[in-house]
Amino acid sequence: MGVLISTLYRIWAINYPPTPPKNSSAIRVGILSTAWINSLAIITPSSSHPGVTIAAVASRSLERAAAYAERFGIEKWYGSYEELLADPGIDAVYIPLPNGLHAHWAQRALEAGKHVLLEKPFTSNASCAQALVNFHNSLPEPRPVLLEAFHFRFHPAWRFFLSLVAPMRKDRIEEASAQFSVQSGFFKPNDIRWEFDLAGGALMDIGTYSIAALRDVFGTEPEEVLGADVRMHENGGEGKVDEGVKAWYQFPGGGVGSIDGSIAERGWFGLPRIRIPKVMVKGKEVEVKGSDRAGNGEVHLKRRTLTMWNFPGPHFWHSIQILDQHTIRRAADGLTIKSWAESEYKTAYTWAWMATKIQDAAHWSTYRHMLDQFINKVQGKEGSGVWISGEDSIKQMKAIDDTYEKARLPVRLARS
Ligand SMILES: NC(=O)C1=CN([C@@H]2O[C@H](COP(=O)(O)OP(=O)(O)OC[C@H]3O[C@@H](n4cnc5c(N)ncnc54)[C@H](OP(=O)(O)O)[C@@H]3O)[C@@H](O)[C@H]2O)C=CC1
Ligand SMILES: O=C1OC[C@@H](O)[C@H](O)[C@H]1O
């Protein structure tokens, strides 16, 4: 009951956060498009940030931009993305365009001297990501900030989970899995995710979360895609768009990672199939040296499994389980003498666990944490220290490309 009440409180507080007055030096952000994700990802988080003002919105249609600006109380609106980029009063842009347009508009925004918060996936493919990062690096100092909007990776709960994983990283992870799906019917038939031409597909959309989770867990890049099974979308995407994906990766040190996700999740007979997104990390069995639980001629072994439920949206609710399975074995022949399990559950809704000076609160969503870091970077402040470099975004896109290639599907293309 307590968990339900606090979850309901957080849902309310995240959607209706306190709205402090803006600083006179607040960063003025423009939004490229009227995408549905805007309110969750940038408008509401900005409303609680004294250092950020949503100053303009641009759309391909002036009427749509005007109506959107009125609905969200945005001061300026433009009927083209170019016009917003040409506005000298805009410091930074948030780009929630279809995936295939990310690279083009990010480069245009950087050329215009704007800081860029670019939705995930960073670009359509790795070579595009490399070209964007090269372009960024070629700009004279001080360069504008460029960040892939990989929101969950900024949340303290994800960082807390990774801090538990860290001691297992060196050759001690046996397997890890990440699973994230969206119910069938959530995305309408005309959604951008079903368009190959816009770099759609499940792997590009939700699959990128699971791949990033595995890369963060192992703290390194997959050596090889061992296998990739895709379920194709029936009615769109020229037969090239995946609606579901499962893939397996070999990581250095012997661990195997797997992903499982769909943007049209359904169960038997097309019935809804609700699965809470989760990441599971299973360690190898290791000896507990000097254990007082093992008698003469016995060894005490322990296997740790860490599970985080709701890794992509931990601000609403999450749970982290630390499960230790203990076994006492006879050293001579490995016979199990005794076994038991110890389990505990943790949460980390704020950075309090790190004893940082960050003044965060329950109404800080993953997007609010990410925005904080984006603004900190613009202002040269350290904040939580979490960052996603251009190099990281290139490696992330390479893992996506390699998975599509293994599944014998074409790597996504960029367009303008
Ligand atoms: N971080 C997160 O939690 C989420 C991230 N995303 C990411 O954000 C991006 C946008 O996703 P989503 O909000 O679902 O997208 P929407 O379809 O709602 O919005 C995309 C916007 O792009 C503009 N646009 C420009 N060219 C085209 C085109 N050819 N076809 C369609 N729209 C076009 C449109 O705005 P206009 O007409 O006004 O110019 C449209 O509203 C994606 O990259 C997605 O991966 C999405 C959801 C969640
Ligand atoms: O980034 C995302 O997160 C939430 C999902 O619903 C959505 O498909 C995806 O784009």
PDB file of N, CA, C and O and ligand atoms in Angstrom, residues 36 119-120 151 180 182 186-187 193 205-206 209 263 367, ligand 2:
ATOM      1  N   TRP A  36       5.167  14.360 -29.865  1.00  0.00           N
ATOM      2  CA  TRP A  36       4.396  14.059 -28.649  1.00  0.00           C
ATOM      3  C   TRP A  36       5.281  13.936 -27.413  1.00  0.00           C
ATOM      4  O   TRP A  36       4.841  14.197 -26.301  1.00  0.00           O
ATOM      5  N   GLU A 119      17.516  13.690 -29.515  1.00  0.00           N
ATOM      6  CA  GLU A 119      16.834  12.462 -29.072  1.00  0.00           C
ATOM      7  C   GLU A 119      17.586  11.192 -29.492  1.00  0.00           C
ATOM      8  O   GLU A 119      18.361  11.198 -30.434  1.00  0.00           O
ATOM      9  N   LYS A 120      17.313  10.149 -28.739  1.00  0.00           N
ATOM     10  CA  LYS A 120      17.872   8.842 -29.069  1.00  0.00           C
ATOM     11  C   LYS A 120      17.018   8.227 -30.174  1.00  0.00           C
ATOM     12  O   LYS A 120      15.827   8.565 -30.240  1.00  0.00           O
ATOM     13  N   HIS A 151      17.958   9.532 -21.655  1.00  0.00           N
ATOM     14  CA  HIS A 151      17.541   9.999 -20.330  1.00  0.00           C
ATOM     15  C   HIS A 151      17.774   9.029 -19.176  1.00  0.00           C
ATOM     16  O   HIS A 151      18.266   9.418 -18.125  1.00  0.00           O
ATOM     17  N   PHE A 180      12.626  -4.615 -22.783  1.00  0.00           N
ATOM     18  CA  PHE A 180      11.777  -3.420 -22.770  1.00  0.00           C
ATOM     19  C   PHE A 180      10.848  -3.496 -23.980  1.00  0.00           C
ATOM     20  O   PHE A 180      11.312  -3.603 -25.107  1.00  0.00           O
ATOM     21  N   VAL A 182       6.772  -2.209 -25.741  1.00  0.00           N
ATOM     22  CA  VAL A 182       5.592  -1.335 -25.718  1.00  0.00           C
ATOM     23  C   VAL A 182       4.435  -2.135 -26.329  1.00  0.00           C
ATOM     24  O   VAL A 182       4.630  -2.850 -27.325  1.00  0.00           O
ATOM     25  N   PHE A 186      -0.179   0.757 -29.300  1.00  0.00           N
ATOM     26  CA  PHE A 186       0.249   2.046 -28.743  1.00  0.00           C
ATOM     27  C   PHE A 186       0.693   2.969 -29.884  1.00  0.00           C
ATOM     28  O   PHE A 186       0.380   4.165 -29.890  1.00  0.00           O
ATOM     29  N   PHE A 187       1.408   2.417 -30.854  1.00  0.00           N
ATOM     30  CA  PHE A 187       1.832   3.223 -32.000  1.00  0.00           C
ATOM     31  C   PHE A 187       0.885   2.961 -33.169  1.00  0.00           C
ATOM     32  O   PHE A 187       0.709   1.823 -33.585  1.00  0.00           O
ATOM     33  N   ARG A 193       7.707   5.221 -36.425  1.00  0.00           N
ATOM     34  CA  ARG A 193       8.486   4.010 -36.124  1.00  0.00           C
ATOM     35  C   ARG A 193       8.321   2.920 -37.179  1.00  0.00           C
ATOM     36  O   ARG A 193       9.110   1.980 -37.219  1.00  0.00           O
ATOM     37  N   ASP A 205      14.216   1.966 -31.810  1.00  0.00           N
ATOM     38  CA  ASP A 205      13.345   2.653 -30.851  1.00  0.00           C
ATOM     39  C   ASP A 205      13.582   2.175 -29.411  1.00  0.00           C
ATOM     40  O   ASP A 205      14.278   2.824 -28.644  1.00  0.00           O
ATOM     41  N   ILE A 206      13.030   1.015 -29.070  1.00  0.00           N
ATOM     42  CA  ILE A 206      13.215   0.561 -27.686  1.00  0.00           C
ATOM     43  C   ILE A 206      14.467  -0.310 -27.531  1.00  0.00           C
ATOM     44  O   ILE A 206      15.026  -0.395 -26.445  1.00  0.00           O
ATOM     45  N   TYR A 209      17.553   1.164 -25.917  1.00  0.00           N
ATOM     46  CA  TYR A 209      17.624   1.216 -24.443  1.00  0.00           C
ATOM     47  C   TYR A 209      18.333  -0.038 -23.924  1.00  0.00           C
ATOM     48  O   TYR A 209      19.193   0.033 -23.048  1.00  0.00           O
ATOM     49  N   ILE A 263       7.892  -3.191 -30.203  1.00  0.00           N
ATOM     50  CA  ILE A 263       7.035  -1.995 -30.159  1.00  0.00           C
ATOM     51  C   ILE A 263       5.613  -2.383 -30.580  1.00  0.00           C
ATOM     52  O   ILE A 263       4.802  -1.529 -30.918  1.00  0.00           O
ATOM     53  N   TYR A 367      14.287  12.572 -17.422  1.00  0.00           N
ATOM     54  CA  TYR A 367      14.475  13.705 -18.350  1.00  0.00           C
ATOM     55  C   TYR A 367      14.952  14.944 -17.581  1.00  0.00           C
ATOM     56  O   TYR A 367      15.744  15.730 -18.087  1.00  0.00           O
TER      57      TYR A 367
HETATM   58  O1  LIG B   2      12.161   6.393 -26.264  1.00  0.00           O
HETATM   59  C1  LIG B   2      11.130   5.793 -26.156  1.00  0.00           C
HETATM   60  O2  LIG B   2      10.694   5.481 -24.922  1.00  0.00           O
HETATM   61  C2  LIG B   2       9.373   5.150 -24.666  1.00  0.00           C
HETATM   62  C3  LIG B   2       8.754   4.372 -25.772  1.00  0.00           C
HETATM   63  O3  LIG B   2       7.379   4.348 -25.579  1.00  0.00           O
HETATM   64  C4  LIG B   2       9.061   4.941 -27.113  1.00  0.00           C
HETATM   65  O4  LIG B   2       8.718   4.000 -28.101  1.00  0.00           O
HETATM   66  C5  LIG B   2      10.464   5.272 -27.324  1.00  0.00           C
HETATM   67  O5  LIG B   2      10.636   6.053 -28.476  1.00  0.00           O
END
